[in-house]
Every structure is written in structure tokens, then in C-alpha cells.
mmCIF file of C-alpha atoms and ligand atoms in Angstrom:
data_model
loop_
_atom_site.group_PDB
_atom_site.id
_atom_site.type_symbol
_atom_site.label_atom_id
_atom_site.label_comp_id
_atom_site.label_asym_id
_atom_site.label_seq_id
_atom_site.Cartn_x
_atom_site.Cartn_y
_atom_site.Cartn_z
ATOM 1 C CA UNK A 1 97.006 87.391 110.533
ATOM 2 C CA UNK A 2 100.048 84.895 111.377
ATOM 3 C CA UNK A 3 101.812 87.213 113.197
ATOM 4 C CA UNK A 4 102.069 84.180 116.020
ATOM 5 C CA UNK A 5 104.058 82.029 114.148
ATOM 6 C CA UNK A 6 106.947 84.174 113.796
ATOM 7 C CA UNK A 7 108.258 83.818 117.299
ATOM 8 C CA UNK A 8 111.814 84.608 117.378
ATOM 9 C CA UNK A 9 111.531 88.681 116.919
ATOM 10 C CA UNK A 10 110.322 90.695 119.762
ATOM 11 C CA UNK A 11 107.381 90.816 121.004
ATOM 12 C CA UNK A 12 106.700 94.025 121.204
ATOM 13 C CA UNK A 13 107.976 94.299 117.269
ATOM 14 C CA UNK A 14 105.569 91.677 116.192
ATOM 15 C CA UNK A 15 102.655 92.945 117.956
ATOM 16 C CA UNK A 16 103.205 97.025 116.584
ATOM 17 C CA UNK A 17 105.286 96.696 113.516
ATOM 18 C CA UNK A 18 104.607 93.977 111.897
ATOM 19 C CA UNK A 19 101.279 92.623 109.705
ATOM 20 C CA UNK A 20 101.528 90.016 107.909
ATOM 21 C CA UNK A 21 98.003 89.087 105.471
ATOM 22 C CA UNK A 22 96.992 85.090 104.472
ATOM 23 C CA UNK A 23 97.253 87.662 100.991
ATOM 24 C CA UNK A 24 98.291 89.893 98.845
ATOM 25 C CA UNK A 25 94.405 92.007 98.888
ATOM 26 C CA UNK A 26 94.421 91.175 102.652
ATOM 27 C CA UNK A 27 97.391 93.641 102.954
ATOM 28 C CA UNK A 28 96.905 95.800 100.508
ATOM 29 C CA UNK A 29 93.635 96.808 101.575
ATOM 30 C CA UNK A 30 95.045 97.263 105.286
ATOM 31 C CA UNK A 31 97.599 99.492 103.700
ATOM 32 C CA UNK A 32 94.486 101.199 101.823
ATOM 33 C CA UNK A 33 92.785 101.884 104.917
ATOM 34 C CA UNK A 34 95.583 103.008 107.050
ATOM 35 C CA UNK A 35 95.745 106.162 103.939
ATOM 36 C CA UNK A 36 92.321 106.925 103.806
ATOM 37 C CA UNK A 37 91.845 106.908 108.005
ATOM 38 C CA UNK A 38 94.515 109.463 107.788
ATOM 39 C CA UNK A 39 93.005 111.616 104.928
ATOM 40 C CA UNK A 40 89.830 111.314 106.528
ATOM 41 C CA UNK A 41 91.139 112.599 109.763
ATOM 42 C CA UNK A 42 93.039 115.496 108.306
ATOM 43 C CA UNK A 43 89.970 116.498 106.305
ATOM 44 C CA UNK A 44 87.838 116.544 109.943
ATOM 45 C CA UNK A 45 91.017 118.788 111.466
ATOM 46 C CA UNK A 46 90.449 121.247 108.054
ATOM 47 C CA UNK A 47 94.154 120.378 107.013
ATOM 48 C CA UNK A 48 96.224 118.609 104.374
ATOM 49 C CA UNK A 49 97.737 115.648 104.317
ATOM 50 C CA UNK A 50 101.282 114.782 102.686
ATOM 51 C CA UNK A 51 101.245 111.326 101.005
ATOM 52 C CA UNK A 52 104.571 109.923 99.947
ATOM 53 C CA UNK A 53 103.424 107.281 97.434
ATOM 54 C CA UNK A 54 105.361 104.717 95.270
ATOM 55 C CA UNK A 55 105.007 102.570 92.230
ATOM 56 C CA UNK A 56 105.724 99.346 90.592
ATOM 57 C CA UNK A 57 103.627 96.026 90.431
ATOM 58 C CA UNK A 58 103.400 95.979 94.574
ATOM 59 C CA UNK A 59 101.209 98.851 95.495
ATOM 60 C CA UNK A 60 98.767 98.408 92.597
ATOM 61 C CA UNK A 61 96.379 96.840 94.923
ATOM 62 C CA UNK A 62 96.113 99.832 97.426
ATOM 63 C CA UNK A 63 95.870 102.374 94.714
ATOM 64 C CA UNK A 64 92.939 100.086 93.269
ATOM 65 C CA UNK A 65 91.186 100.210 96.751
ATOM 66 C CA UNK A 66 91.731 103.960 97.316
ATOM 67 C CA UNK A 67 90.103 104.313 93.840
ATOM 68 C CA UNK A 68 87.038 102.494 94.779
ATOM 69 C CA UNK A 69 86.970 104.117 97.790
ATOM 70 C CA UNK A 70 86.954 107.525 96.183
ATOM 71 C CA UNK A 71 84.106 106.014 93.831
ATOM 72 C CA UNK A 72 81.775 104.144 96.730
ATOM 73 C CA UNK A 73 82.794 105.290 100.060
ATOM 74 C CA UNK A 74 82.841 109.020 99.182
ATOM 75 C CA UNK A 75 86.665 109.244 100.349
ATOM 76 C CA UNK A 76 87.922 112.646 98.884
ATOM 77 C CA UNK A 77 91.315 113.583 97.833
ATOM 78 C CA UNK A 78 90.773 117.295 97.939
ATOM 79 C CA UNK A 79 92.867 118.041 100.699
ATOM 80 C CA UNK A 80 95.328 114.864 99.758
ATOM 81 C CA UNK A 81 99.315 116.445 98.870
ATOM 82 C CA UNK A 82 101.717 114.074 96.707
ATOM 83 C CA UNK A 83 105.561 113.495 96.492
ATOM 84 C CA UNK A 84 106.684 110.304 94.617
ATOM 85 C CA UNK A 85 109.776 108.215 95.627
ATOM 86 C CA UNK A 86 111.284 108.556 92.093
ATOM 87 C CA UNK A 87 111.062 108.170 88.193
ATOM 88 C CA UNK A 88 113.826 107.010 85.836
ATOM 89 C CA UNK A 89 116.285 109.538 83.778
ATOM 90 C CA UNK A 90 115.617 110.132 80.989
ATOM 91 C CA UNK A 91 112.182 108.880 80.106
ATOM 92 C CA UNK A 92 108.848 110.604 78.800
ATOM 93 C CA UNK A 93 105.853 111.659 80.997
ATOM 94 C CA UNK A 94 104.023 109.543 78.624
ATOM 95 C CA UNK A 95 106.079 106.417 78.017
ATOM 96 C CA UNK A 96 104.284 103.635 79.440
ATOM 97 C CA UNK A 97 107.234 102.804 81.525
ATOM 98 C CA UNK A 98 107.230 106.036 83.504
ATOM 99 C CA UNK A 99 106.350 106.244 86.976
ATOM 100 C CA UNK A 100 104.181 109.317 85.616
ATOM 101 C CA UNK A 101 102.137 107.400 83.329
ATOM 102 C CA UNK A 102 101.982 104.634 85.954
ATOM 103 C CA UNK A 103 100.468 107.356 88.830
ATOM 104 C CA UNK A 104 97.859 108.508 86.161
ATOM 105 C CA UNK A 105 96.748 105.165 85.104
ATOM 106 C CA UNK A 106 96.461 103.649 88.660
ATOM 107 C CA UNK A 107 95.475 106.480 90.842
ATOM 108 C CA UNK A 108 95.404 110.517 90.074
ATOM 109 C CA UNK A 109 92.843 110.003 86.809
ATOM 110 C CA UNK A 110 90.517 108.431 89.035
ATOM 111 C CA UNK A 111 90.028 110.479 92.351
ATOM 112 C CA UNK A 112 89.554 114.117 92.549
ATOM 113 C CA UNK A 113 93.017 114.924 93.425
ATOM 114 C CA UNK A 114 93.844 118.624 92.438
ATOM 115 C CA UNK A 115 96.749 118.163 89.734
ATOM 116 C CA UNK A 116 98.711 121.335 91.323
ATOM 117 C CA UNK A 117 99.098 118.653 94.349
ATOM 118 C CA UNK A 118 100.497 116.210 92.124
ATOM 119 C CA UNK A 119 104.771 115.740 92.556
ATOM 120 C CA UNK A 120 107.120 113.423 90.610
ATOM 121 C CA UNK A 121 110.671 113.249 90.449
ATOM 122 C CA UNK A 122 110.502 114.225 86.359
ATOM 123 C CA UNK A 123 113.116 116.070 84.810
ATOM 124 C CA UNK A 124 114.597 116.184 81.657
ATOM 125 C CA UNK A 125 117.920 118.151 80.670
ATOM 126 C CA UNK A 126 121.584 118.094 81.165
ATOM 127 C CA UNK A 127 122.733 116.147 84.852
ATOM 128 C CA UNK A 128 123.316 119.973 86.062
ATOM 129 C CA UNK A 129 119.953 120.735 85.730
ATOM 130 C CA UNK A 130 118.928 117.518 87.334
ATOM 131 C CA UNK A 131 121.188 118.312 90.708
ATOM 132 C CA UNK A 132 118.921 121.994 90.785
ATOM 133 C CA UNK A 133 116.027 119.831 90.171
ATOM 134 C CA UNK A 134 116.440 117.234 93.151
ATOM 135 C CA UNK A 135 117.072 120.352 95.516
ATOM 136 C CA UNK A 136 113.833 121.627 94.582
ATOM 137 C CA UNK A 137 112.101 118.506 94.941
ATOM 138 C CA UNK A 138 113.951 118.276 98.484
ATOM 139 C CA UNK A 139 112.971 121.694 99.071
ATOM 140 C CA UNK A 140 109.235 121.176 98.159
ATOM 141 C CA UNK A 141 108.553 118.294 100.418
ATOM 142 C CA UNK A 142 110.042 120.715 103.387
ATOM 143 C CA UNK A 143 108.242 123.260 102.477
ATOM 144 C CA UNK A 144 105.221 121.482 102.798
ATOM 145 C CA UNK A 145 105.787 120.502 106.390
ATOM 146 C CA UNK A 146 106.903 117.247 105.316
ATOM 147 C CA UNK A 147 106.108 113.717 104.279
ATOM 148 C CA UNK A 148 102.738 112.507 106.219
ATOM 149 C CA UNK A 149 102.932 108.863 105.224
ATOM 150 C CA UNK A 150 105.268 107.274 103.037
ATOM 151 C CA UNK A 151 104.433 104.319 101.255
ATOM 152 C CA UNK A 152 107.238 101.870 100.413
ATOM 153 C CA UNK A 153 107.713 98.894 98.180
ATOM 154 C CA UNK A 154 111.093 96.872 98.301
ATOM 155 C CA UNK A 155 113.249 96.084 95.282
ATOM 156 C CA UNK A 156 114.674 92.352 95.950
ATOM 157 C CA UNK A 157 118.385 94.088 96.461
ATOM 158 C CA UNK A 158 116.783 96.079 99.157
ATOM 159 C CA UNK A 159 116.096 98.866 97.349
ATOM 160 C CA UNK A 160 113.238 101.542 98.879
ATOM 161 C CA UNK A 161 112.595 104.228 96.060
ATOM 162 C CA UNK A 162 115.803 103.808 94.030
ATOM 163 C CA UNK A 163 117.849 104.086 96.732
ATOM 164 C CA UNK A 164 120.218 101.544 95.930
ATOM 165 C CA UNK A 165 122.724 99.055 97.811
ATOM 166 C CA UNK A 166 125.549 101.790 99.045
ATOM 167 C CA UNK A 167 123.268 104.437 99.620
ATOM 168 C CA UNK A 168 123.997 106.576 102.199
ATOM 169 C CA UNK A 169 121.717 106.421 105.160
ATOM 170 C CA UNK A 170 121.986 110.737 105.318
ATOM 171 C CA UNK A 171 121.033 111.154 101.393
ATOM 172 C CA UNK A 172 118.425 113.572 99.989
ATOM 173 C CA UNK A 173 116.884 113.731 97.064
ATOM 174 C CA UNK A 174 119.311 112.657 93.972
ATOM 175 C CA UNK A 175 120.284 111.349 90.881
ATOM 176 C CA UNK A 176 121.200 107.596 91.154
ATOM 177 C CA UNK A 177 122.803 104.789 88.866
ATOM 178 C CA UNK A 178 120.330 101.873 88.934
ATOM 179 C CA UNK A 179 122.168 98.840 90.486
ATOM 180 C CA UNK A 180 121.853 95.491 87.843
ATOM 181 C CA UNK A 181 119.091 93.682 89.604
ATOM 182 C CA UNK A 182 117.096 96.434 89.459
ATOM 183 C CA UNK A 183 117.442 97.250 85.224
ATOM 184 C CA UNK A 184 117.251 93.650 85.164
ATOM 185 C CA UNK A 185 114.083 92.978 87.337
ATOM 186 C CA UNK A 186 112.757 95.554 84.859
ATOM 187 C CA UNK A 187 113.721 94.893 81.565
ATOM 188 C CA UNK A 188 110.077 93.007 81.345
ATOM 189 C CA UNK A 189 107.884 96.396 81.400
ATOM 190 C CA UNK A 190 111.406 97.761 78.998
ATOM 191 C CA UNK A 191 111.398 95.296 76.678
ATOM 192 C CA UNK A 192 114.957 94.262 76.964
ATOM 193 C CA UNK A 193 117.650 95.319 79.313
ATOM 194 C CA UNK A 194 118.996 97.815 76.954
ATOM 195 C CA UNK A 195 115.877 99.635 76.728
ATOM 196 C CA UNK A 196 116.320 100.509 80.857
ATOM 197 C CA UNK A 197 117.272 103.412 81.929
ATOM 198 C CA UNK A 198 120.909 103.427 83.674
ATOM 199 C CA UNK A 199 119.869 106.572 85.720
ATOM 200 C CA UNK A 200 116.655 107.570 87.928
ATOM 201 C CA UNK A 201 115.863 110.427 90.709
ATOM 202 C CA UNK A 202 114.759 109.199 94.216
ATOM 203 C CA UNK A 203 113.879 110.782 97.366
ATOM 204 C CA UNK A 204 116.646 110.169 99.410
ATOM 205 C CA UNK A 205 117.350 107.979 102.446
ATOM 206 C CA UNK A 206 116.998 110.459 104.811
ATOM 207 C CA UNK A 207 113.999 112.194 103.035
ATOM 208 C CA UNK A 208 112.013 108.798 103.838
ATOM 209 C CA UNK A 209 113.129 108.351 107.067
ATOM 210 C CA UNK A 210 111.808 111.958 108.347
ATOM 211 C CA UNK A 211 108.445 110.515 107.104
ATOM 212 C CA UNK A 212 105.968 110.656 109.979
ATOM 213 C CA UNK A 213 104.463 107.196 109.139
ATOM 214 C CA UNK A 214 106.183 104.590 106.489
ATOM 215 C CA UNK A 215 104.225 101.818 105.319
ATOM 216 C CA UNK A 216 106.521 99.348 103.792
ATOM 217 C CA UNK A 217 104.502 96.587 101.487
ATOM 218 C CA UNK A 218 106.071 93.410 100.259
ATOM 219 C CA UNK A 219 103.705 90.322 98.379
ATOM 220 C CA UNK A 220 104.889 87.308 97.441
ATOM 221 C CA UNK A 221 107.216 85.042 97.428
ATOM 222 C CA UNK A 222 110.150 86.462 95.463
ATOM 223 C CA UNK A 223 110.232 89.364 98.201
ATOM 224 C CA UNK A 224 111.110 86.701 100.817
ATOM 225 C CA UNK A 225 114.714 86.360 100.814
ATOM 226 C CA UNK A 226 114.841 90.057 100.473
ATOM 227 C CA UNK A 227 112.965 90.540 103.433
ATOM 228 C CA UNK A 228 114.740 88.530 105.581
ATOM 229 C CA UNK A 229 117.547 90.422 105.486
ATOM 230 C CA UNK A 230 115.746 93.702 106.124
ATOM 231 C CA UNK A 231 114.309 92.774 109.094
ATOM 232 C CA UNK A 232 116.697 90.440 110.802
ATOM 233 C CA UNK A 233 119.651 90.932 109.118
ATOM 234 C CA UNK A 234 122.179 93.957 110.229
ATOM 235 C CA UNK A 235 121.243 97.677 109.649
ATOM 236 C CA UNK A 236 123.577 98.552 106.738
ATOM 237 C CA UNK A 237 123.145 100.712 103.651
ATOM 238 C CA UNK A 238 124.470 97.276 101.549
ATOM 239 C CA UNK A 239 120.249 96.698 102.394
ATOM 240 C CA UNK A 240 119.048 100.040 102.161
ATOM 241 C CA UNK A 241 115.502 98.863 103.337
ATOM 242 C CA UNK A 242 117.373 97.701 106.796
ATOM 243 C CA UNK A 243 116.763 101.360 108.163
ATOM 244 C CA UNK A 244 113.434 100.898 108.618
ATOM 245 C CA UNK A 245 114.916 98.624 111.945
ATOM 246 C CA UNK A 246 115.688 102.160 113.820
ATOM 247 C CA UNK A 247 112.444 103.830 113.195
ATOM 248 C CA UNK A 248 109.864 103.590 115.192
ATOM 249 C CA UNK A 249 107.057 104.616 113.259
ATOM 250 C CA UNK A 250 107.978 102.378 110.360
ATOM 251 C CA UNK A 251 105.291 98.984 109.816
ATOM 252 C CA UNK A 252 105.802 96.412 108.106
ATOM 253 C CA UNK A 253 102.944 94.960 105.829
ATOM 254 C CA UNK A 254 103.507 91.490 104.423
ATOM 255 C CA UNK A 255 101.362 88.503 102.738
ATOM 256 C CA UNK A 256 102.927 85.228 104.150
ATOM 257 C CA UNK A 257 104.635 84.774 100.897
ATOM 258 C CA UNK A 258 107.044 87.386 101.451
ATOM 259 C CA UNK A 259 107.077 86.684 104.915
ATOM 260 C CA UNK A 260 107.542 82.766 104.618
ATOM 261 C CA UNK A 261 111.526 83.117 105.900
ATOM 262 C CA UNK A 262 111.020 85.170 108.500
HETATM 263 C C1 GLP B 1 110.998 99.860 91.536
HETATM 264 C C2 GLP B 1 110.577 101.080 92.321
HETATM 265 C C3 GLP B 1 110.483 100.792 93.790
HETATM 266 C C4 GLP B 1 109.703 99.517 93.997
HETATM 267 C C5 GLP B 1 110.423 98.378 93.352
HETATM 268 C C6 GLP B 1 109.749 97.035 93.527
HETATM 269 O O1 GLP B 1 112.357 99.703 91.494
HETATM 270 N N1 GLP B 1 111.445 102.201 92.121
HETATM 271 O O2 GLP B 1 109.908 101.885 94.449
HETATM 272 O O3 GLP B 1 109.522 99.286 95.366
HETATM 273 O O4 GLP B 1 110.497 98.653 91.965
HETATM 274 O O5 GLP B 1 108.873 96.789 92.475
HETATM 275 P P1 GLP B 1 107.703 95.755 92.509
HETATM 276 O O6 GLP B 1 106.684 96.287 93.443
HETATM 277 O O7 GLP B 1 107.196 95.715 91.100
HETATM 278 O O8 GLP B 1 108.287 94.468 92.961
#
């Protein structure tokens, strides 16, 4: 840990908020172990646990550990609840670019999850059907007591889920227009720009920040600048990851790539 070189937050911030790894499998198998300690401890109270979990290249490495976990450590997912952030609109459960096929590939076909447990933002249909949809999802995740942990990644305009620059700080689960870095940052799993979405559902602003513990994870050093600005710039829904400032029960889990400005 290098926490002690950043010395111009607060201490107090530094010493409870923030982790930052020498790397990227440093952090991402603290992040691993913060999930399973909680399943674990919700298995020994004979209750369930409410994971909100996200995708892309960042949490690939916590997914892997919780799989070998599951495999070697005996960690069970039987009493283990899902809600993902988002998925893009339109796209097929089974496209290799969907979130869906991501979760399968990287986590659920691995553990012992039960699949009726399993929640992503999917929807196909006409945008009035998608505005029904999102309430349900909304609805869902309160009917379920709410979201135990939330796991976050960053985009590098702020992003967390697809809530994008502009988003408002009191949003729920919705149907969003994907900002340009973000089709552009991933035009390389699309195969050209064109071939991204324009559209996605995400769990909204305020949907995250009810969470009861966020984990946000950022590796490497393209996540730097990004970062920066999410943890010392000004809280402001132009860097929708900014929130994350006012809540208390938010961390911070960095290598010291993406924490090299800081
Ligand atoms: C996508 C996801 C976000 C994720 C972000 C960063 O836009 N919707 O949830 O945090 O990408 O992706 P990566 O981890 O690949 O940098």
C-alpha cells in the first residue's frame, strides 16, 4: 500500500477510503475479498446478500478470484442476489459484446449462483417498453431490500454504470444516450464505432448511491486523469463518479497507476 505518499487529502480519507495496490491483482483481489467476507457473513446470519456487480475490462480480475474461490476455498453463492449496473440497447443476450454474455463468461457459469438470482438491465422492444422495464428493474432492487455492495468501475469521462456526464445526481434506473468517449473507448470490443450502440440502461445515480457499501475499482494508468478529478476535483454531475465524495461508505480501490496524479 502507498497510501502515505498521497499527503494532501485528509487523513482520515486516506486512512478509511482509500486503497491504493503496487497492482492491478493486488486490488482486485482486496476487492475479491471484501465480496466474499460479506457473503460469507450473510451465509453465517442465514440471509442473502444483494451484490451490485459491473462489467468491462476492470473488474475481470475480482470475478476471476471469486471464481477460484468458489472452486478452492469452498465460497458458495447460494445465498448471493445480483443486479447489474447496465447493458447496452439494443443488443443480444448472446452477442459477445453484451454485458450478459460478459457476466456468464466471467462469473455466473462458474459458481453455483441460482440463475433466478441473476438481474441485468436487458430489454428489447420499443423505448416505451424500455421506460416500464427500468421501473421494474428499480422496483426489483427495492424490493429486495436493496443493493448490499455495489461494485463500480469508472469510464475515463467519469462515468459509473452508464451514467453519463449530466446525469442527474437523483436518477433511477433509465434509458441513457452513451456520451462519445464512451462508444469510442468501445468501438475495440464493437469493431468500429458504428457498430456501438447509441443507447444503454443503467441503474441510476441515486440507485448506486443508496448502496450500503460501493467499491469503486480503477487500474492503470489511463484511469488517472479521470480519477483525479473524482476525488479532488468538485462534486458535480459533469463527473458523475464525483458523488462518491459525499458518501461515506464509498472506498476507493486503486493500483498506483490510476492513482499516480493523485
Ligand atoms: C463501461 C461500463 C462501466 C465501466 C466502464 C469502464 O462503460 N458500463 O460500468 O466502468 O466501461 O470500463 P473498463 O473497466 O473496461 O475501463
Amino acid at each position: 500500500m502507498e497510501n502515505s505518499v498521497i499527503n494532501h487529502l485528509p487523513t482520515d480519507f486516506t486512512t478509511n477510503r482509500l486503497h491504493v495496490f503496487d497492482d492491478a491483482l493486488k486490488a482486485s483481489d482486496y476487492v475479491a475479498r471484501q465480496i466474499a467476507a460479506l457473503i460469507r457473513r450473510r451465509q453465517l446470519e442465514g440471509r442473502e446478500v444483494v451484490l451490485g456487480l459491473a462489467t468491462g475490462s476492470t473488474p475481470k480480475g475480482v470475478y476471476e478470484e471469486l471464481v477460484r474461490m468458489h472452486r478452492y476455498d469452498g465460497l458458495s453463492f447460494e445465498n448471493v442476489i445480483t443486479f447489474n449496473l447496465d447493458e447496452y440497447y439494443p443488443i443480444e443476450p448472446h452477442d459477445e459484446q453484451s454485458y450478459t454474455w460478459f457476466m456468464n463468461q466471467y462469473l455466473f457459469s462458474h459458481v453455483n449462483i441460482n440463475p433466478h438470482n441473476i438481474h441485468i438491465p436487458h430489454v428489447t422492444g420499443p423505448e416505451n417498453h424500455v421506460k416500464n422495464y427500468c421501473d421494474e428493474y428499480e422496483n426489483k432492487i427495492i424490493a429486495k431490500g436493496g443493493i448490499d455492495l455495489q461494485l463500480l468501475g469508472i469510464g475515463r469521462n467519469g462515468h459509473i454504470g452508464f451514467n453519463e456526464p449530466g446525469s442527474c445526481f437523483d436518477s433511477v434506473t433509465r434509458l441513457i444516450n452513451l456520451h462519445p468517449v464512451t462508444r469510442n473507448d468501445a468501438q475495440v470490443y464493437f469493431g468500429g464505432i458504428e457498430n456501438v450502440p447509441k443507447q444503454a440502461v443503467s441503474i441510476g445515480m441515486s440507485t448506486i448511491s443508496q448502496a450500503r457499501n460501493i467499491l469503486l475499482l480503477a487500474l492503470g494508468p489511463a484511469k488517472s486523469e479521470i480519477i483525479k478529478q473524482a476525488i479532488d476535483g468538485p462534486i458535480t454531475p459533469d463527473v458523475p463518479a464525483s458523488i462518491l465524495q459525499s458518501l461515506p461508505q464509498a472506498q476507493y480501490i486503486f493500483d498506483k497507476n490510476a492513482a499516480a496524479l493523485l
